[in-house]
Amino acid sequence: MQDLKIKEIFSEHVNYSIDALKQMFNGSFLISNQDFQRDYFYDNKKASKIVESALLRFPLGTIYLNEEDSGVYSLIDGKQRILSLMRFINNEFPLFGLEILDELNGKYFKDLDAQLKGRYENSAISTVVIKKASHDQKRNIFLRVNQRFH
């Protein structure tokens, strides 16, 4: 039998609310800077579409986190989406270019009524939490998740 370099990876599926992710970011329990990822590059229009999708409860795609030995989580995949959601909840940009919820164009998070704020904060993000992956495993997961099949 061929000798394979297989190291088992343990993971679980979790739905985190945007508010829970915000708490993780604010408490420095979620780290978004991995050397294999690009810097944040979404413009406000693209970020607004992510926010609109969350408000409409459209699926945003799965994000991938790694639970480090220290109990801190590192973001493997989903950086653009998560940072867009965090930037909006932190009032860093107004919504722009929305087509379905166009009445919200020009509004910051602070401008939303209590019901919409609650809807946004409680929107669930599908997440895979990987347990204590090595740097190479995290990098490989990122590359494979972002691989384009043609």
N, CA and C atoms as an extended XYZ file, in Angstrom:
450
Properties=species:S:1:pos:R:3:atomname:S:1:resname:S:1:resid:I:1 pbc="F F F"
N         0.850       -1.192        0.000 N   MET     1
C         0.000        0.000        0.000 CA  MET     1
C         0.887        1.243        0.000 C   MET     1
N         0.472        2.229       -0.734 N   GLN     2
C         1.238        3.466       -0.849 CA  GLN     2
C         1.250        4.215        0.480 C   GLN     2
N         2.417        4.750        0.847 N   ASP     3
C         2.556        5.520        2.084 CA  ASP     3
C         2.084        6.950        1.816 C   ASP     3
N         0.961        7.328        2.387 N   LEU     4
C         0.386        8.650        2.147 CA  LEU     4
C         0.661        9.576        3.319 C   LEU     4
N         0.858       10.856        2.993 N   LYS     5
C         1.067       11.879        4.028 CA  LYS     5
C        -0.290       12.455        4.417 C   LYS     5
N        -1.006       11.704        5.214 N   ILE     6
C        -2.351       12.127        5.608 CA  ILE     6
C        -2.348       12.459        7.091 C   ILE     6
N        -2.800       13.663        7.388 N   LYS     7
C        -3.011       14.053        8.773 CA  LYS     7
C        -4.482       14.426        8.887 C   LYS     7
N        -5.156       13.772        9.770 N   GLU     8
C        -6.591       13.980        9.900 CA  GLU     8
C        -6.907       15.398       10.365 C   GLU     8
N        -7.959       15.948        9.779 N   ILE     9
C        -8.438       17.276       10.159 CA  ILE     9
C        -9.826       17.109       10.758 C   ILE     9
N       -10.021       17.727       11.901 N   PHE    10
C       -11.314       17.685       12.564 CA  PHE    10
C       -12.014       19.019       12.353 C   PHE    10
N       -13.292       18.947       12.025 N   SER    11
C       -14.046       20.181       11.799 CA  SER    11
C       -15.487       19.990       12.248 C   SER    11
N       -16.153       21.129       12.435 N   GLU    12
C       -17.576       21.113       12.758 CA  GLU    12
C       -18.252       22.278       12.053 C   GLU    12
N       -19.520       22.106       11.755 N   HIS    13
C       -20.316       23.159       11.131 CA  HIS    13
C       -21.046       23.929       12.222 C   HIS    13
N       -20.935       25.259       12.151 N   VAL    14
C       -21.546       26.143       13.138 CA  VAL    14
C       -22.188       27.303       12.389 C   VAL    14
N       -23.302       27.798       12.877 N   ASN    15
C       -23.874       29.039       12.362 CA  ASN    15
C       -23.610       30.134       13.379 C   ASN    15
N       -22.781       31.108       12.998 N   TYR    16
C       -22.503       32.254       13.857 CA  TYR    16
C       -23.340       33.431       13.391 C   TYR    16
N       -23.888       34.173       14.330 N   SER    17
C       -24.577       35.411       13.966 CA  SER    17
C       -23.523       36.480       13.673 C   SER    17
N       -23.921       37.500       12.941 N   ILE    18
C       -23.015       38.620       12.681 CA  ILE    18
C       -22.608       39.250       14.003 C   ILE    18
N       -23.540       39.345       14.944 N   ASP    19
C       -23.218       39.908       16.253 CA  ASP    19
C       -22.159       39.067       16.974 C   ASP    19
N       -22.264       37.746       16.910 N   ALA    20
C       -21.262       36.877       17.552 CA  ALA    20
C       -19.892       37.074       16.910 C   ALA    20
N       -19.862       37.196       15.587 N   LEU    21
C       -18.587       37.435       14.898 CA  LEU    21
C       -18.007       38.791       15.289 C   LEU    21
N       -18.888       39.783       15.451 N   LYS    22
C       -18.424       41.107       15.888 CA  LYS    22
C       -17.791       41.010       17.275 C   LYS    22
N       -18.436       40.281       18.179 N   GLN    23
C       -17.880       40.104       19.529 CA  GLN    23
C       -16.512       39.428       19.463 C   GLN    23
N       -16.375       38.452       18.582 N   MET    24
C       -15.092       37.759       18.428 CA  MET    24
C       -14.017       38.717       17.917 C   MET    24
N       -14.380       39.544       16.931 N   PHE    25
C       -13.426       40.529       16.397 CA  PHE    25
C       -13.038       41.541       17.462 C   PHE    25
N       -14.041       42.111       18.120 N   ASN    26
C       -13.777       43.157       19.115 CA  ASN    26
C       -12.981       42.641       20.303 C   ASN    26
N       -13.142       41.375       20.623 N   GLY    27
C       -12.396       40.781       21.730 CA  GLY    27
C       -11.067       40.191       21.302 C   GLY    27
N       -10.684       40.432       20.055 N   SER    28
C        -9.434       39.897       19.486 CA  SER    28
C        -9.392       38.370       19.520 C   SER    28
N       -10.559       37.745       19.402 N   PHE    29
C       -10.621       36.286       19.344 CA  PHE    29
C       -10.746       35.779       17.912 C   PHE    29
N       -10.811       36.702       16.950 N   LEU    30
C       -10.887       36.336       15.537 CA  LEU    30
C        -9.855       37.158       14.787 C   LEU    30
N        -8.914       36.475       14.185 N   ILE    31
C        -7.805       37.116       13.480 CA  ILE    31
C        -8.012       36.923       11.983 C   ILE    31
N        -7.954       38.019       11.231 N   SER    32
C        -8.252       37.941        9.796 CA  SER    32
C        -7.025       38.041        8.901 C   SER    32
N        -5.847       38.198        9.465 N   ASN    33
C        -4.647       38.378        8.643 CA  ASN    33
C        -3.851       37.094        8.533 C   ASN    33
N        -4.003       36.420        7.421 N   GLN    34
C        -3.209       35.230        7.111 CA  GLN    34
C        -2.300       35.583        5.940 C   GLN    34
N        -1.090       35.093        5.948 N   ASP    35
C        -0.137       35.465        4.900 CA  ASP    35
C        -0.510       34.925        3.524 C   ASP    35
N        -1.413       33.965        3.454 N   PHE    36
C        -1.816       33.411        2.161 CA  PHE    36
C        -3.055       34.100        1.597 C   PHE    36
N        -3.614       35.058        2.324 N   GLN    37
C        -4.809       35.768        1.860 CA  GLN    37
C        -4.455       37.139        1.303 C   GLN    37
N        -5.335       37.614        0.448 N   ARG    38
C        -5.189       38.978       -0.064 CA  ARG    38
C        -5.671       39.964        0.989 C   ARG    38
N        -5.221       41.209        0.854 N   ASP    39
C        -5.741       42.269        1.708 CA  ASP    39
C        -7.209       42.504        1.347 C   ASP    39
N        -7.907       43.221        2.205 N   TYR    40
C        -9.305       43.566        1.929 CA  TYR    40
C        -9.354       44.462        0.695 C   TYR    40
N       -10.197       44.122       -0.277 N   PHE    41
C       -10.248       44.909       -1.511 CA  PHE    41
C       -11.660       45.231       -1.991 C   PHE    41
N       -12.711       44.785       -1.307 N   TYR    42
C       -14.064       45.076       -1.771 CA  TYR    42
C       -14.329       46.575       -1.708 C   TYR    42
N       -14.927       47.106       -2.775 N   ASP    43
C       -15.357       48.499       -2.723 CA  ASP    43
C       -16.703       48.549       -1.996 C   ASP    43
N       -17.178       49.762       -1.720 N   ASN    44
C       -18.408       49.904       -0.928 CA  ASN    44
C       -19.634       49.317       -1.618 C   ASN    44
N       -19.658       49.335       -2.949 N   LYS    45
C       -20.804       48.761       -3.656 CA  LYS    45
C       -20.842       47.245       -3.469 C   LYS    45
N       -19.707       46.597       -3.614 N   LYS    46
C       -19.662       45.145       -3.439 CA  LYS    46
C       -19.932       44.775       -1.976 C   LYS    46
N       -19.364       45.540       -1.051 N   ALA    47
C       -19.610       45.304        0.378 CA  ALA    47
C       -21.093       45.503        0.695 C   ALA    47
N       -21.715       46.494        0.062 N   SER    48
C       -23.144       46.751        0.278 CA  SER    48
C       -23.996       45.568       -0.162 C   SER    48
N       -23.603       44.910       -1.239 N   LYS    49
C       -24.336       43.728       -1.714 CA  LYS    49
C       -24.260       42.593       -0.688 C   LYS    49
N       -23.117       42.462       -0.026 N   ILE    50
C       -22.970       41.455        1.028 CA  ILE    50
C       -23.924       41.791        2.179 C   ILE    50
N       -23.951       43.061        2.571 N   VAL    51
C       -24.838       43.505        3.655 CA  VAL    51
C       -26.299       43.278        3.263 C   VAL    51
N       -26.660       43.661        2.040 N   GLU    52
C       -28.031       43.464        1.574 CA  GLU    52
C       -28.402       41.979        1.619 C   GLU    52
N       -27.495       41.129        1.196 N   SER    53
C       -27.749       39.685        1.239 CA  SER    53
C       -28.001       39.217        2.665 C   SER    53
N       -27.227       39.730        3.616 N   ALA    54
C       -27.433       39.363        5.025 CA  ALA    54
C       -28.808       39.834        5.504 C   ALA    54
N       -29.186       41.048        5.147 N   LEU    55
C       -30.495       41.575        5.549 CA  LEU    55
C       -31.639       40.767        4.944 C   LEU    55
N       -31.426       40.275        3.727 N   LEU    56
C       -32.443       39.470        3.049 CA  LEU    56
C       -32.380       38.000        3.459 C   LEU    56
N       -31.380       37.680        4.278 N   ARG    57
C       -31.142       36.304        4.741 CA  ARG    57
C       -30.811       35.370        3.580 C   ARG    57
N       -30.163       35.929        2.555 N   PHE    58
C       -29.646       35.101        1.470 CA  PHE    58
C       -28.384       34.406        1.971 C   PHE    58
N       -28.101       33.198        1.497 N   PRO    59
C       -26.854       32.536        1.902 CA  PRO    59
C       -25.641       33.333        1.418 C   PRO    59
N       -24.667       33.474        2.286 N   LEU    60
C       -23.449       34.218        1.946 CA  LEU    60
C       -22.290       33.295        1.617 C   LEU    60
N       -22.541       32.023        1.577 N   GLY    61
C       -21.458       31.068        1.374 CA  GLY    61
C       -20.803       30.745        2.708 C   GLY    61
N       -20.134       29.643        2.742 N   THR    62
C       -19.503       29.180        3.976 CA  THR    62
C       -18.186       29.896        4.212 C   THR    62
N       -17.943       30.277        5.458 N   ILE    63
C       -16.627       30.790        5.829 CA  ILE    63
C       -15.909       29.686        6.606 C   ILE    63
N       -14.600       29.774        6.615 N   TYR    64
C       -13.777       28.761        7.272 CA  TYR    64
C       -12.902       29.420        8.324 C   TYR    64
N       -12.995       28.902        9.546 N   LEU    65
C       -12.173       29.372       10.658 CA  LEU    65
C       -11.320       28.221       11.162 C   LEU    65
N       -10.193       28.552       11.753 N   ASN    66
C        -9.378       27.555       12.436 CA  ASN    66
C        -9.306       27.919       13.909 C   ASN    66
N        -9.613       26.960       14.764 N   GLU    67
C        -9.463       27.169       16.199 CA  GLU    67
C        -8.013       26.860       16.562 C   GLU    67
N        -7.284       27.903       16.953 N   GLU    68
C        -5.869       27.757       17.292 CA  GLU    68
C        -5.719       27.167       18.690 C   GLU    68
N        -4.507       26.745       19.029 N   ASP    69
C        -4.231       26.185       20.358 CA  ASP    69
C        -4.604       27.154       21.477 C   ASP    69
N        -4.454       28.452       21.212 N   SER    70
C        -4.711       29.483       22.224 CA  SER    70
C        -6.197       29.750       22.446 C   SER    70
N        -7.053       29.145       21.616 N   GLY    71
C        -8.486       29.404       21.714 CA  GLY    71
C        -8.941       30.537       20.815 C   GLY    71
N        -7.989       31.215       20.186 N   VAL    72
C        -8.291       32.272       19.220 CA  VAL    72
C        -8.629       31.603       17.889 C   VAL    72
N        -9.465       32.261       17.096 N   TYR    73
C        -9.837       31.739       15.785 CA  TYR    73
C        -9.134       32.546       14.701 C   TYR    73
N        -8.621       31.850       13.705 N   SER    74
C        -8.046       32.534       12.551 CA  SER    74
C        -8.958       32.281       11.356 C   SER    74
N        -9.130       33.318       10.560 N   LEU    75
C       -10.004       33.260        9.395 CA  LEU    75
C        -9.226       32.663        8.228 C   LEU    75
N        -9.664       31.503        7.760 N   ILE    76
C        -9.000       30.846        6.632 CA  ILE    76
C        -9.591       31.339        5.320 C   ILE    76
N       -10.908       31.364        5.225 N   ASP    77
C       -11.565       31.813        3.998 CA  ASP    77
C       -12.846       32.553        4.357 C   ASP    77
N       -13.135       33.625        3.609 N   GLY    78
C       -14.320       34.443        3.847 CA  GLY    78
C       -13.962       35.840        4.308 C   GLY    78
N       -12.691       36.203        4.170 N   LYS    79
C       -12.211       37.496        4.673 CA  LYS    79
C       -12.974       38.672        4.080 C   LYS    79
N       -13.176       38.688        2.768 N   GLN    80
C       -13.844       39.825        2.123 CA  GLN    80
C       -15.273       39.975        2.641 C   GLN    80
N       -15.980       38.852        2.750 N   ARG    81
C       -17.367       38.885        3.230 CA  ARG    81
C       -17.444       39.321        4.689 C   ARG    81
N       -16.624       38.709        5.530 N   ILE    82
C       -16.674       39.015        6.963 CA  ILE    82
C       -16.258       40.456        7.231 C   ILE    82
N       -15.185       40.910        6.596 N   LEU    83
C       -14.758       42.295        6.833 CA  LEU    83
C       -15.779       43.292        6.295 C   LEU    83
N       -16.469       42.958        5.213 N   SER    84
C       -17.550       43.825        4.718 CA  SER    84
C       -18.649       43.951        5.767 C   SER    84
N       -19.052       42.822        6.341 N   LEU    85
C       -20.094       42.824        7.375 CA  LEU    85
C       -19.658       43.610        8.605 C   LEU    85
N       -18.393       43.452        9.002 N   MET    86
C       -17.864       44.159       10.180 CA  MET    86
C       -17.728       45.654        9.907 C   MET    86
N       -17.260       46.011        8.731 N   ARG    87
C       -17.118       47.430        8.389 CA  ARG    87
C       -18.480       48.123        8.439 C   ARG    87
N       -19.532       47.447        7.959 N   PHE    88
C       -20.852       48.069        7.978 CA  PHE    88
C       -21.364       48.232        9.404 C   PHE    88
N       -21.271       47.191       10.207 N   ILE    89
C       -21.795       47.272       11.578 CA  ILE    89
C       -21.011       48.294       12.405 C   ILE    89
N       -19.783       48.592       11.988 N   ASN    90
C       -18.960       49.611       12.653 CA  ASN    90
C       -19.116       50.992       12.010 C   ASN    90
N       -20.116       51.143       11.141 N   ASN    91
C       -20.451       52.434       10.513 CA  ASN    91
C       -19.305       53.014        9.695 C   ASN    91
N       -18.568       52.161        8.993 N   GLU    92
C       -17.436       52.624        8.196 CA  GLU    92
C       -17.814       53.003        6.774 C   GLU    92
N       -19.021       52.650        6.345 N   PHE    93
C       -19.468       53.057        5.009 CA  PHE    93
C       -20.990       53.015        4.958 C   PHE    93
N       -21.591       53.883        4.099 N   PRO    94
C       -23.038       53.817        3.886 CA  PRO    94
C       -23.341       52.803        2.781 C   PRO    94
N       -24.532       52.263        2.809 N   LEU    95
C       -24.946       51.331        1.761 CA  LEU    95
C       -25.035       52.062        0.428 C   LEU    95
N       -24.685       51.362       -0.629 N   PHE    96
C       -24.579       51.983       -1.944 CA  PHE    96
C       -24.874       50.944       -3.025 C   PHE    96
N       -25.702       51.320       -3.990 N   GLY    97
C       -25.954       50.461       -5.145 CA  GLY    97
C       -26.890       49.294       -4.886 C   GLY    97
N       -27.671       49.354       -3.799 N   LEU    98
C       -28.607       48.266       -3.522 CA  LEU    98
C       -29.742       48.301       -4.534 C   LEU    98
N       -30.188       47.138       -4.956 N   GLU    99
C       -31.260       47.051       -5.935 CA  GLU    99
C       -32.575       46.582       -5.320 C   GLU    99
N       -32.512       45.672       -4.361 N   ILE   100
C       -33.736       45.145       -3.754 CA  ILE   100
C       -34.172       46.033       -2.594 C   ILE   100
N       -33.242       46.360       -1.714 N   LEU   101
C       -33.538       47.231       -0.569 CA  LEU   101
C       -33.020       48.641       -0.863 C   LEU   101
N       -33.382       49.156       -2.029 N   ASP   102
C       -32.826       50.435       -2.492 CA  ASP   102
C       -33.158       51.612       -1.577 C   ASP   102
N       -34.190       51.479       -0.757 N   GLU   103
C       -34.520       52.563        0.181 CA  GLU   103
C       -33.454       52.713        1.269 C   GLU   103
N       -32.551       51.735        1.378 N   LEU   104
C       -31.478       51.801        2.381 CA  LEU   104
C       -30.192       52.423        1.832 C   LEU   104
N       -30.166       52.726        0.536 N   ASN   105
C       -28.977       53.370       -0.031 CA  ASN   105
C       -28.692       54.674        0.704 C   ASN   105
N       -27.428       54.902        1.027 N   GLY   106
C       -27.007       56.103        1.739 CA  GLY   106
C       -27.035       55.958        3.253 C   GLY   106
N       -27.557       54.847        3.752 N   LYS   107
C       -27.668       54.659        5.206 CA  LYS   107
C       -26.483       53.870        5.771 C   LYS   107
N       -26.068       54.305        6.945 N   TYR   108
C       -25.085       53.575        7.744 CA  TYR   108
C       -25.850       52.633        8.666 C   TYR   108
N       -25.144       51.722        9.319 N   PHE   109
C       -25.788       50.817       10.278 CA  PHE   109
C       -26.539       51.612       11.344 C   PHE   109
N       -25.925       52.677       11.841 N   LYS   110
C       -26.538       53.487       12.909 CA  LYS   110
C       -27.868       54.103       12.477 C   LYS   110
N       -28.100       54.232       11.155 N   ASP   111
C       -29.324       54.831       10.629 CA  ASP   111
C       -30.483       53.841       10.513 C   ASP   111
N       -30.200       52.551       10.631 N   LEU   112
C       -31.258       51.546       10.502 CA  LEU   112
C       -32.159       51.572       11.733 C   LEU   112
N       -33.438       51.230       11.543 N   ASP   113
C       -34.318       51.144       12.712 CA  ASP   113
C       -33.954       49.892       13.517 C   ASP   113
N       -34.479       49.813       14.718 N   ALA   114
C       -34.115       48.734       15.643 CA  ALA   114
C       -34.409       47.349       15.059 C   ALA   114
N       -35.507       47.233       14.335 N   GLN   115
C       -35.876       45.938       13.761 CA  GLN   115
C       -34.848       45.487       12.721 C   GLN   115
N       -34.438       46.397       11.842 N   LEU   116
C       -33.442       46.045       10.825 CA  LEU   116
C       -32.071       45.782       11.440 C   LEU   116
N       -31.712       46.571       12.455 N   LYS   117
C       -30.444       46.320       13.155 CA  LYS   117
C       -30.440       44.910       13.744 C   LYS   117
N       -31.540       44.550       14.404 N   GLY   118
C       -31.641       43.219       14.994 CA  GLY   118
C       -31.603       42.122       13.944 C   GLY   118
N       -32.285       42.357       12.839 N   ARG   119
C       -32.282       41.379       11.743 CA  ARG   119
C       -30.866       41.175       11.219 C   ARG   119
N       -30.138       42.277       11.064 N   TYR   120
C       -28.756       42.203       10.571 CA  TYR   120
C       -27.869       41.471       11.571 C   TYR   120
N       -27.914       41.898       12.813 N   GLU   121
C       -27.049       41.308       13.843 CA  GLU   121
C       -27.315       39.818       14.044 C   GLU   121
N       -28.551       39.397       13.845 N   ASN   122
C       -28.918       37.995       14.067 CA  ASN   122
C       -28.836       37.129       12.821 C   ASN   122
N       -28.438       37.712       11.691 N   SER   123
C       -28.270       36.913       10.477 CA  SER   123
C       -27.190       35.867       10.706 C   SER   123
N       -27.481       34.645       10.301 N   ALA   124
C       -26.557       33.526       10.532 CA  ALA   124
C       -25.601       33.354        9.357 C   ALA   124
N       -24.349       33.126        9.695 N   ILE   125
C       -23.311       32.880        8.704 CA  ILE   125
C       -22.862       31.428        8.854 C   ILE   125
N       -23.000       30.663        7.780 N   SER   126
C       -22.566       29.268        7.792 CA  SER   126
C       -21.044       29.214        7.917 C   SER   126
N       -20.569       28.468        8.903 N   THR   127
C       -19.144       28.447        9.221 CA  THR   127
C       -18.670       27.014        9.441 C   THR   127
N       -17.506       26.711        8.899 N   VAL   128
C       -16.820       25.466        9.225 CA  VAL   128
C       -15.673       25.842       10.144 C   VAL   128
N       -15.661       25.262       11.335 N   VAL   129
C       -14.578       25.495       12.292 CA  VAL   129
C       -13.673       24.270       12.271 C   VAL   129
N       -12.444       24.504       11.883 N   ILE   130
C       -11.437       23.450       11.822 CA  ILE   130
C       -10.637       23.517       13.114 C   ILE   130
N       -10.294       22.381       13.630 N   LYS   131
C        -9.608       22.309       14.923 CA  LYS   131
C        -8.097       22.202       14.742 C   LYS   131
N        -7.400       23.244       15.139 N   LYS   132
C        -5.946       23.239       15.288 CA  LYS   132
C        -5.189       22.731       14.066 C   LYS   132
N        -5.509       23.288       12.914 N   ALA   133
C        -4.799       22.935       11.683 CA  ALA   133
C        -3.434       23.614       11.670 C   ALA   133
N        -2.491       22.991       11.012 N   SER   134
C        -1.168       23.598       10.851 CA  SER   134
C        -1.264       24.727        9.824 C   SER   134
N        -0.229       25.535        9.747 N   HIS   135
C        -0.205       26.622        8.764 CA  HIS   135
C        -0.349       26.063        7.352 C   HIS   135
N         0.362       24.989        7.042 N   ASP   136
C         0.273       24.385        5.707 CA  ASP   136
C        -1.128       23.860        5.421 C   ASP   136
N        -1.770       23.276        6.409 N   GLN   137
C        -3.137       22.797        6.213 CA  GLN   137
C        -4.087       23.959        5.960 C   GLN   137
N        -3.948       25.034        6.723 N   LYS   138
C        -4.808       26.213        6.517 CA  LYS   138
C        -4.610       26.771        5.113 C   LYS   138
N        -3.359       26.882        4.705 N   ARG   139
C        -3.044       27.398        3.369 CA  ARG   139
C        -3.651       26.492        2.293 C   ARG   139
N        -3.507       25.185        2.451 N   ASN   140
C        -4.069       24.243        1.484 CA  ASN   140
C        -5.584       24.316        1.434 C   ASN   140
N        -6.224       24.446        2.578 N   ILE   141
C        -7.683       24.585        2.605 CA  ILE   141
C        -8.090       25.843        1.848 C   ILE   141
N        -7.419       26.963        2.137 N   PHE   142
C        -7.718       28.223        1.451 CA  PHE   142
C        -7.580       28.061       -0.063 C   PHE   142
N        -6.468       27.492       -0.504 N   LEU   143
C        -6.225       27.339       -1.941 CA  LEU   143
C        -7.255       26.425       -2.593 C   LEU   143
N        -7.618       25.367       -1.921 N   ARG   144
C        -8.587       24.435       -2.502 CA  ARG   144
C       -10.003       25.008       -2.514 C   ARG   144
N       -10.385       25.715       -1.474 N   VAL   145
C       -11.713       26.338       -1.439 CA  VAL   145
C       -11.830       27.381       -2.545 C   VAL   145
N       -10.732       28.063       -2.838 N   ASN   146
C       -10.748       29.131       -3.841 CA  ASN   146
C       -10.351       28.667       -5.232 C   ASN   146
N       -10.123       27.387       -5.401 N   GLN   147
C        -9.764       26.831       -6.701 CA  GLN   147
C       -10.965       26.912       -7.629 C   GLN   147
N       -10.707       27.289       -8.845 N   ARG   148
C       -11.774       27.368       -9.845 CA  ARG   148
C       -11.720       26.115      -10.709 C   ARG   148
N       -12.826       25.414      -10.793 N   PHE   149
C       -12.890       24.203      -11.605 CA  PHE   149
C       -13.460       24.566      -12.967 C   PHE   149
N       -12.702       24.287      -14.007 N   HIS   150
C       -13.140       24.594      -15.379 CA  HIS   150
C       -13.041       23.353      -16.219 C   HIS   150
